[in-house]
PDB file of C-alpha atoms and ligand atoms in Angstrom:
ATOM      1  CA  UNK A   5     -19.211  -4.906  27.157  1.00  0.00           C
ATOM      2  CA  UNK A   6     -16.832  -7.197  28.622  1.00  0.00           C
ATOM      3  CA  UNK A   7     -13.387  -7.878  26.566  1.00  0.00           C
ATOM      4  CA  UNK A   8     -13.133 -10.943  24.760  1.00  0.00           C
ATOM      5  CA  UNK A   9      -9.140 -11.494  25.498  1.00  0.00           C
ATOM      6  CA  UNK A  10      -7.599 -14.694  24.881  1.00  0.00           C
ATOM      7  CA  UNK A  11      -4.297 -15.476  26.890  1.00  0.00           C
ATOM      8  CA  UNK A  12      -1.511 -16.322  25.313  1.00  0.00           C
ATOM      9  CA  UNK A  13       1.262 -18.307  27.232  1.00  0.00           C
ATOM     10  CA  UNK A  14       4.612 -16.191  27.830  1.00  0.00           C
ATOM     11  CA  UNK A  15       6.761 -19.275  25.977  1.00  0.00           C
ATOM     12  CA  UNK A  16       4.165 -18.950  23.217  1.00  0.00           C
ATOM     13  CA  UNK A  17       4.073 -15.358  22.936  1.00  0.00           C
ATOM     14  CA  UNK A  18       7.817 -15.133  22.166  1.00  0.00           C
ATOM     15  CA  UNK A  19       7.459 -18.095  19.423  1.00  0.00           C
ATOM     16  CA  UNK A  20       4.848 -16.096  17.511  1.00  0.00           C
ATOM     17  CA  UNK A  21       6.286 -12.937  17.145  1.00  0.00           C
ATOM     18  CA  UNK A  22       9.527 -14.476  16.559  1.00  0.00           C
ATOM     19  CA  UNK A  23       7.408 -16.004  13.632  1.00  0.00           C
ATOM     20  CA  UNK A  24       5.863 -12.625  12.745  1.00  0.00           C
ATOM     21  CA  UNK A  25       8.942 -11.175  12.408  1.00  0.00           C
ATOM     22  CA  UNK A  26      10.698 -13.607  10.406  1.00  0.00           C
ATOM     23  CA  UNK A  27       7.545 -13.847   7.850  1.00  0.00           C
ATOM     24  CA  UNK A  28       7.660 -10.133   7.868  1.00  0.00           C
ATOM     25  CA  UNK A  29      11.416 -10.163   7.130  1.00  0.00           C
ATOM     26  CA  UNK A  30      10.516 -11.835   3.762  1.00  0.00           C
ATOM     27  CA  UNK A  31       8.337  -8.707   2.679  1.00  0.00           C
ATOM     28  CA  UNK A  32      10.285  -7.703  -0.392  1.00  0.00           C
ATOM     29  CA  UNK A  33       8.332  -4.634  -2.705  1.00  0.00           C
ATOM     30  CA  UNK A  34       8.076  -5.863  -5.840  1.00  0.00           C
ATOM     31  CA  UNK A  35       7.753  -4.488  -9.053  1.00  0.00           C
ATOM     32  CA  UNK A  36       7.427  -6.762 -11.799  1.00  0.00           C
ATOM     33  CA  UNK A  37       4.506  -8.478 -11.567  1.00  0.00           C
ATOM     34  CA  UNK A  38       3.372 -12.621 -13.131  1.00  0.00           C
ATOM     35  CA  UNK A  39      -0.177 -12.229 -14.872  1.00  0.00           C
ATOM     36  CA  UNK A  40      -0.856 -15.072 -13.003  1.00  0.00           C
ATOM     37  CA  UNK A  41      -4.758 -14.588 -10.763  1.00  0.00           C
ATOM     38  CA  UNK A  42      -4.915 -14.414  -7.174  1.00  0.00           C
ATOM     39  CA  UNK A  43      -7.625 -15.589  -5.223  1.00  0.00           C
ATOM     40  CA  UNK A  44     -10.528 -12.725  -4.892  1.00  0.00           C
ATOM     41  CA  UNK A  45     -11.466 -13.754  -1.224  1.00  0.00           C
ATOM     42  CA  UNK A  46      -7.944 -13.818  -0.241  1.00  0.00           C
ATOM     43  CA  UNK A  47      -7.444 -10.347  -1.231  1.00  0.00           C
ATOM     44  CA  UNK A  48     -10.760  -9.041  -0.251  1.00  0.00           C
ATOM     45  CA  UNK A  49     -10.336 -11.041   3.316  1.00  0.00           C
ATOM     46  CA  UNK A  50      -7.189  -9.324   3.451  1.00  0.00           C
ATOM     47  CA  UNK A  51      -9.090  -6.040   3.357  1.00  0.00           C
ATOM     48  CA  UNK A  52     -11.299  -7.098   6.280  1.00  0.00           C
ATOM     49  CA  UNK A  53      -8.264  -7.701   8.217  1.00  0.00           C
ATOM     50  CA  UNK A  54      -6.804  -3.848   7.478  1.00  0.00           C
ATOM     51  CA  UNK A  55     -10.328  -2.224   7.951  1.00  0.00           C
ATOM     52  CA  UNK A  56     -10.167  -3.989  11.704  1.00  0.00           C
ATOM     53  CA  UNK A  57      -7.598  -1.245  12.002  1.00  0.00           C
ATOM     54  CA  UNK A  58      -7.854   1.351  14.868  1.00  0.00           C
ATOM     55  CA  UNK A  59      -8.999   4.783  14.268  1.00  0.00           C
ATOM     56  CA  UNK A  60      -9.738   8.181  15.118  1.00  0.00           C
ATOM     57  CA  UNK A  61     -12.874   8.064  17.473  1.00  0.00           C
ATOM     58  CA  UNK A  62     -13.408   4.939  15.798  1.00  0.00           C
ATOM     59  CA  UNK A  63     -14.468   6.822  12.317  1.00  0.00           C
ATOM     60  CA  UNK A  64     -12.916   4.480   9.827  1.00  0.00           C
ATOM     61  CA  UNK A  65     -11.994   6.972   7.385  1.00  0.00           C
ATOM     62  CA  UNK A  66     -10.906   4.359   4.466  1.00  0.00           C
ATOM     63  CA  UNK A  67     -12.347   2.698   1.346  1.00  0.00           C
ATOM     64  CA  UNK A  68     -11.095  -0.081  -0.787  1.00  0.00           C
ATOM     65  CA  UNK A  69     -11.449  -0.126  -4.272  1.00  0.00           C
ATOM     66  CA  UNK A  70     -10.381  -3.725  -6.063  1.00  0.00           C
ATOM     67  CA  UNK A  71      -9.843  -3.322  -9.577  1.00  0.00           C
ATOM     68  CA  UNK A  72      -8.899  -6.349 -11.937  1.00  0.00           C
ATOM     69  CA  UNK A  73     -10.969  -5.360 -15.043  1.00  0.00           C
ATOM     70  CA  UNK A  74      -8.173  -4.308 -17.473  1.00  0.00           C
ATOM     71  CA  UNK A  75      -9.751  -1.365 -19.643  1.00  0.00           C
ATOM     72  CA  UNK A  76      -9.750   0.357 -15.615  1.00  0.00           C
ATOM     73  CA  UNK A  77      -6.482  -0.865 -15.270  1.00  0.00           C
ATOM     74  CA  UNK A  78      -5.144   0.343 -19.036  1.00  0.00           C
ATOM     75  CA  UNK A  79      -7.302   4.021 -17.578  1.00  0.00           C
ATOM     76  CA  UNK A  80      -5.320   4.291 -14.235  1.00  0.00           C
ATOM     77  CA  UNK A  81      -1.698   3.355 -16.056  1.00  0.00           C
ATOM     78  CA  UNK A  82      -2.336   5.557 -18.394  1.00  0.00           C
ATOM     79  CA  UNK A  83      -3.425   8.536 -15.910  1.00  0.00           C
ATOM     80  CA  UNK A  84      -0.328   7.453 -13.241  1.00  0.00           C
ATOM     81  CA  UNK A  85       2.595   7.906 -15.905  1.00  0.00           C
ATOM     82  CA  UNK A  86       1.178  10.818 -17.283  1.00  0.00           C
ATOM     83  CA  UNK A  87       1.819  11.976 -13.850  1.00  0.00           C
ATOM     84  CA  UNK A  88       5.097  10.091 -13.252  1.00  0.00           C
ATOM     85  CA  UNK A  89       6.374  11.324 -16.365  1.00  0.00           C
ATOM     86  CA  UNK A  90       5.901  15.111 -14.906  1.00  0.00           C
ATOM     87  CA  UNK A  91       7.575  13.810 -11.296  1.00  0.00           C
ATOM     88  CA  UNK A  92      10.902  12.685 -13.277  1.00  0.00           C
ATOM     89  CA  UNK A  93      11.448  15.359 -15.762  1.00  0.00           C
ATOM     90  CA  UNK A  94      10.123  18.019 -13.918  1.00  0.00           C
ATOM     91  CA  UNK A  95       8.776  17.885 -10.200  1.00  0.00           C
ATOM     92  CA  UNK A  96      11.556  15.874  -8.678  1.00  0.00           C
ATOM     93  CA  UNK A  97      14.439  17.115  -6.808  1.00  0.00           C
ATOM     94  CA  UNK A  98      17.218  16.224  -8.108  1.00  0.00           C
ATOM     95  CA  UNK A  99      17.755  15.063  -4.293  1.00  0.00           C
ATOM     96  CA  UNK A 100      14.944  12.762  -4.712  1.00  0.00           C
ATOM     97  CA  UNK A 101      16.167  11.160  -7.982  1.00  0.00           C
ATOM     98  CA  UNK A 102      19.400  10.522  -5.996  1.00  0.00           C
ATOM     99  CA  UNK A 103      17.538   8.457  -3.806  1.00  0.00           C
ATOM    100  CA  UNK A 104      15.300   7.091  -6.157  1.00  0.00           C
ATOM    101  CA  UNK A 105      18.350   5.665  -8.233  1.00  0.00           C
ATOM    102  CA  UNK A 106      18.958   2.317  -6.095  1.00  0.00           C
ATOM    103  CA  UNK A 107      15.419   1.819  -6.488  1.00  0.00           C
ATOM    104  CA  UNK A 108      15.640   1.941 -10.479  1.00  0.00           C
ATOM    105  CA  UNK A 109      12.627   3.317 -10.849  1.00  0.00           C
ATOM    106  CA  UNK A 110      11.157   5.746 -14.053  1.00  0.00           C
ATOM    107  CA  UNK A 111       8.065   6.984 -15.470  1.00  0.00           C
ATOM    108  CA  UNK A 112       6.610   3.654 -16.644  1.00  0.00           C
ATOM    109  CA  UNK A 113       4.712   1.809 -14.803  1.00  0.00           C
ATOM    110  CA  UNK A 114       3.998  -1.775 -16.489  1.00  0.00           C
ATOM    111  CA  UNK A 115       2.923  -3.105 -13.013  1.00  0.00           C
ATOM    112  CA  UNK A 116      -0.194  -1.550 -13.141  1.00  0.00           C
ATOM    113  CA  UNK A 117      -1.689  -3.777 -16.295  1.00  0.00           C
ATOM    114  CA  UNK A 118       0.319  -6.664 -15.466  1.00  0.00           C
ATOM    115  CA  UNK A 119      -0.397  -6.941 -11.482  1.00  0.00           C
ATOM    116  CA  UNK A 120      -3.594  -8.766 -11.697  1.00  0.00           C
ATOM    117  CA  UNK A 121      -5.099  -6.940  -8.926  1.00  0.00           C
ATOM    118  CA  UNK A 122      -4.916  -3.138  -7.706  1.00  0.00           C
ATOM    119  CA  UNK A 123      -6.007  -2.070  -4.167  1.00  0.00           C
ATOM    120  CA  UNK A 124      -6.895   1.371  -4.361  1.00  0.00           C
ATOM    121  CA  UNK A 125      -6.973   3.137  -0.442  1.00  0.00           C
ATOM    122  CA  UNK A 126      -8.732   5.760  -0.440  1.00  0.00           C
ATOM    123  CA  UNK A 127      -8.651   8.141   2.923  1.00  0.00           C
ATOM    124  CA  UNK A 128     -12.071   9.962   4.439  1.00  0.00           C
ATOM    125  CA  UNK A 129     -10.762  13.343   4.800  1.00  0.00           C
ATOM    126  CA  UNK A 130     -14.169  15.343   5.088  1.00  0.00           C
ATOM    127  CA  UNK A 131     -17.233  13.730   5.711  1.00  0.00           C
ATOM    128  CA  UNK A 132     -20.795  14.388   4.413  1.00  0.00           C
ATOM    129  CA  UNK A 133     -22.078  13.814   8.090  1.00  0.00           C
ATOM    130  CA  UNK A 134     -20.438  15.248  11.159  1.00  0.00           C
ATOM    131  CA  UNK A 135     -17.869  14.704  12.810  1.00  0.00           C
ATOM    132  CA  UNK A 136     -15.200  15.187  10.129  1.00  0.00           C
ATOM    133  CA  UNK A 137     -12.460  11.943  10.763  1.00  0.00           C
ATOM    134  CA  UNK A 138      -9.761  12.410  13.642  1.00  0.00           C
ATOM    135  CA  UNK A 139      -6.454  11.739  12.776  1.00  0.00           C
ATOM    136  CA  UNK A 140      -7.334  10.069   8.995  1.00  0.00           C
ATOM    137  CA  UNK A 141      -3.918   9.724   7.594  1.00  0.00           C
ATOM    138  CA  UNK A 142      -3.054   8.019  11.040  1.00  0.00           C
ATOM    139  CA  UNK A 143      -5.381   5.610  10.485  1.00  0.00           C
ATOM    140  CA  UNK A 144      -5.446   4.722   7.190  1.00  0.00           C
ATOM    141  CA  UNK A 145      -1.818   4.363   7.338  1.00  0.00           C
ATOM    142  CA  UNK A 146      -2.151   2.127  10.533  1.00  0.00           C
ATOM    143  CA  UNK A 147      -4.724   0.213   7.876  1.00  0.00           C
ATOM    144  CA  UNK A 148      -2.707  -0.163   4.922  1.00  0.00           C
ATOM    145  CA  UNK A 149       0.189  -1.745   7.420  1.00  0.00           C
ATOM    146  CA  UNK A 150      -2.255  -4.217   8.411  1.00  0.00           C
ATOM    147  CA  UNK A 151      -3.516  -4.659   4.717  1.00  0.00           C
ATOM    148  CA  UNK A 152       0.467  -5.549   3.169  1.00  0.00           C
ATOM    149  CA  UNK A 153       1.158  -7.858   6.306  1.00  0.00           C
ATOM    150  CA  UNK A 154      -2.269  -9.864   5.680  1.00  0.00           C
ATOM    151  CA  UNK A 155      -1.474 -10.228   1.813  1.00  0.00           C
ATOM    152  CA  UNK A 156       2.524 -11.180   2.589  1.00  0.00           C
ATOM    153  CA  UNK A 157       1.976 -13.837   4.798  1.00  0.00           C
ATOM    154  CA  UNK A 158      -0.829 -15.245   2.458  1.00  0.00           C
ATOM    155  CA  UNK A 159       1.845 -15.768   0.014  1.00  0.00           C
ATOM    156  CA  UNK A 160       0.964 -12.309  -2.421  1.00  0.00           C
ATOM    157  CA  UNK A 161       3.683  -9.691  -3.080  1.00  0.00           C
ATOM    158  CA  UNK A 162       2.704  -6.162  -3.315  1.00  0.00           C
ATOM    159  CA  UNK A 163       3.795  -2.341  -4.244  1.00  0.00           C
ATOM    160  CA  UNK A 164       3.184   0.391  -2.315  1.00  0.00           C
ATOM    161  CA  UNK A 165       2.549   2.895  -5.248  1.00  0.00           C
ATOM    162  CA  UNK A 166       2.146   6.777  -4.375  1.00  0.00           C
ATOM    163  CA  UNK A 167       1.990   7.911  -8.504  1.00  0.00           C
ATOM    164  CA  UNK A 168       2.009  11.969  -7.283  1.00  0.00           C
ATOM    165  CA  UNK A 169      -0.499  13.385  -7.607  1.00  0.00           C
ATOM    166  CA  UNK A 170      -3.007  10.771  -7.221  1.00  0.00           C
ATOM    167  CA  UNK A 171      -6.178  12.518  -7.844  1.00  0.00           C
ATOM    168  CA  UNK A 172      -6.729  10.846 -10.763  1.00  0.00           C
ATOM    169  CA  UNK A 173      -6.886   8.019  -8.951  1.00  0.00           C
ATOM    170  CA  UNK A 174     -10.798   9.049  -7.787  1.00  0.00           C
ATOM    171  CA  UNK A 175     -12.022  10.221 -10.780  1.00  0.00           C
ATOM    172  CA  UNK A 176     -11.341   7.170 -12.655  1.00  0.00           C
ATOM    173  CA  UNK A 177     -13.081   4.962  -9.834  1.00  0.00           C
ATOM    174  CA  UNK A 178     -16.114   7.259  -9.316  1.00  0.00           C
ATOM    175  CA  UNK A 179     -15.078   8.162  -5.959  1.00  0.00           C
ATOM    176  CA  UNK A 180     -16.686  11.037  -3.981  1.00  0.00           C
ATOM    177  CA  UNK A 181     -14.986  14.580  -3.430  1.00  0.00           C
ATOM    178  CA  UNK A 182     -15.106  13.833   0.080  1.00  0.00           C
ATOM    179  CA  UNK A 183     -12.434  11.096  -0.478  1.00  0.00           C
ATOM    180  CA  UNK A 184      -8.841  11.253  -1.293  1.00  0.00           C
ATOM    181  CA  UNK A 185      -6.448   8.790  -2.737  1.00  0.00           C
ATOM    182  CA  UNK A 186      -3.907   7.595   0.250  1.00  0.00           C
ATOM    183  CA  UNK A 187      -2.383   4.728  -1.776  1.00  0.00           C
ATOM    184  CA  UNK A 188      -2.141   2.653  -4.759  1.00  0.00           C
ATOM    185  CA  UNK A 189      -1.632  -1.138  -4.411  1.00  0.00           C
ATOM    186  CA  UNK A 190      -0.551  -4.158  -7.011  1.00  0.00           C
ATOM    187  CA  UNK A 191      -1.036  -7.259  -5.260  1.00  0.00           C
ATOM    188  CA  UNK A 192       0.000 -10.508  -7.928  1.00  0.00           C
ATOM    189  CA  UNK A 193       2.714 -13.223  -7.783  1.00  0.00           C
ATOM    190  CA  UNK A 194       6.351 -12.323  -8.920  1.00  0.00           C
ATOM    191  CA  UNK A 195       7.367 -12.471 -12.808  1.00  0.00           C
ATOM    192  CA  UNK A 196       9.624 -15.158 -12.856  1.00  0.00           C
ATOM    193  CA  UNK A 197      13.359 -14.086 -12.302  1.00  0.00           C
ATOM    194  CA  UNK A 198      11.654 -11.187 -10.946  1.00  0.00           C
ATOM    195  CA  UNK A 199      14.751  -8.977  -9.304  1.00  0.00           C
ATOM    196  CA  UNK A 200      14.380  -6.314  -6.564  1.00  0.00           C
ATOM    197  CA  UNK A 201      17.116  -3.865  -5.393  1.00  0.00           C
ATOM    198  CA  UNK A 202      19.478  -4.798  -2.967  1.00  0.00           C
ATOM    199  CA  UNK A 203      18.298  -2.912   0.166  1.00  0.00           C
ATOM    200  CA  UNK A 204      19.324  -3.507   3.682  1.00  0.00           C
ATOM    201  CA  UNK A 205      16.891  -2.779   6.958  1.00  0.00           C
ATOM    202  CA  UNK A 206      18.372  -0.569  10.105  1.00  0.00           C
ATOM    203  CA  UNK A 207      19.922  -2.516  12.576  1.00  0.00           C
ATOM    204  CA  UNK A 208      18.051  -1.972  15.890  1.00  0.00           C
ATOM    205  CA  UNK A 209      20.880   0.345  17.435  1.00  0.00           C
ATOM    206  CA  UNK A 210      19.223   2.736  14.783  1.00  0.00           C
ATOM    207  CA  UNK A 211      15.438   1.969  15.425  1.00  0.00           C
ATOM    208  CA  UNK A 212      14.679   1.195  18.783  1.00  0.00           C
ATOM    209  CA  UNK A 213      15.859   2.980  22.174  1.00  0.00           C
ATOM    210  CA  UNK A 214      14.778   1.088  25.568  1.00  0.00           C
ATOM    211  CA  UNK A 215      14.857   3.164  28.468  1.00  0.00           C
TER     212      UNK A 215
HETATM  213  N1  IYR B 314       6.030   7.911  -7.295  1.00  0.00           N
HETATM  214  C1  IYR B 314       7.208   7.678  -8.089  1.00  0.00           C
HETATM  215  C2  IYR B 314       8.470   7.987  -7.377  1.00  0.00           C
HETATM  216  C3  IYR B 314       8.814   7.201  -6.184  1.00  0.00           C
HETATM  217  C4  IYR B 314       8.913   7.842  -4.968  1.00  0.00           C
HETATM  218  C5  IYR B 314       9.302   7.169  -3.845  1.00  0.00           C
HETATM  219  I1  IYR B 314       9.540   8.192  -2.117  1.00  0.00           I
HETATM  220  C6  IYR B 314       9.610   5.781  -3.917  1.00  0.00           C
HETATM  221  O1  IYR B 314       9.993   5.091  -2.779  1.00  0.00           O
HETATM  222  C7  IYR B 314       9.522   5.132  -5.139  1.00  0.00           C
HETATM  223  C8  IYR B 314       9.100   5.860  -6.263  1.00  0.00           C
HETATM  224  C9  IYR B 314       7.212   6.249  -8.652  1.00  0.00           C
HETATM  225  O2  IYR B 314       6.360   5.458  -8.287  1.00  0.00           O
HETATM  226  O3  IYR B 314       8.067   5.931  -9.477  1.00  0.00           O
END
């Protein structure tokens, strides 16, 4: 079929991803969470923007699970720092902890009763038909990029949890053996006075070559 490309004027082009960038900019990960709703179709339109995602021979190896009801919530908490609670006393490095510590992160995990939304990514690894997915992780990633971008610039904050290991994470949503949990993700508003670490980004010397 032919493409359907719209043109966008060079003076233009610069303006928006001058824009993009900026709004990106503003992405702060946030951990403490309002109970305050968010819009359903916002975050499930969101989801429609990250499953537009390109993939391995086009396989889209991903499912979204949205989960507000809070006895699932209280289930997956309770399974995550069970799990978290292993990672700090026992699992991590003490490497890791070192770089955990600006983060101020521990074991409990509040955020995931309080966040009045949780995206749960889950990754086709094997499939039931043939051809198993190309380059899964790839994609899903590419997906879940696409996903936090969408909800930031509609005005929702967001974690990117990785409670390790996450297998949990399909049992207690019913989700077949031929998925895997890729990521877990609060979407909700702030808490008020809400803090988050203070973090600086690479400047491009260290990001980007041009040759
Ligand atoms: N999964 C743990 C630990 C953790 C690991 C990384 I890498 C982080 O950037 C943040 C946390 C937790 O969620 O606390």
């Amino acid at each position: 079929m032919a493409l359907p490309w719209r043109e966008v004027p060079a003076g233009e082009s610069l303006r928006r991803v001058r824009a993009f960038r900026d709004t990106m900019a503003r992405r702060r990960t946030i951990r403490d969470f309002s109970v305050t709703p968010v819009s359903m179709e916002v975050v499930t339109t969101a989801i429609r923007a990250a499953a537009t995602a390109p993939s391995g021979a086009n396989l889209q190896p991903w499912h979204f699970v949205v989960v507000t009801d809070p006895a699932v919530k209280r289930r997956i908490r309770e399974a995550a720092e069970e799990e978290e609670r292993a990672f700090y006393a026992r699992r991590a490095s003490r490497e890791w902890l070192e770089a955990l510590e600006p983060l101020g992160t521990d074991w409990r995990k509040p955020f995931l009763e309080t966040a009045p939304v949780l995206i749960a990514v889950f990754e086709v690894h094997k499939s039931e038909q043939t051809p198993r997915p190309y380059y899964a992780k790839e994609s899903v990633g590419i997906a879940v990029g696409i996903l936090l971008a969408a909800l930031h610039q509609a005005g929702l904050a967001t974690l990117t949890h990785t409670p390790s290991p996450m297998r949990f994470l399909g049992e207690v949503l019913g989700r077949p053996a031929h998925e895997r949990a890729f990521v877990l993700i609060p979407v909700g508003y702030p808490a008020a006075g809400a803090r988050v670490p203070d973090i600086t980004r690479k400047p491009d010397s260290e990001v980007l070559t041009v040759m």
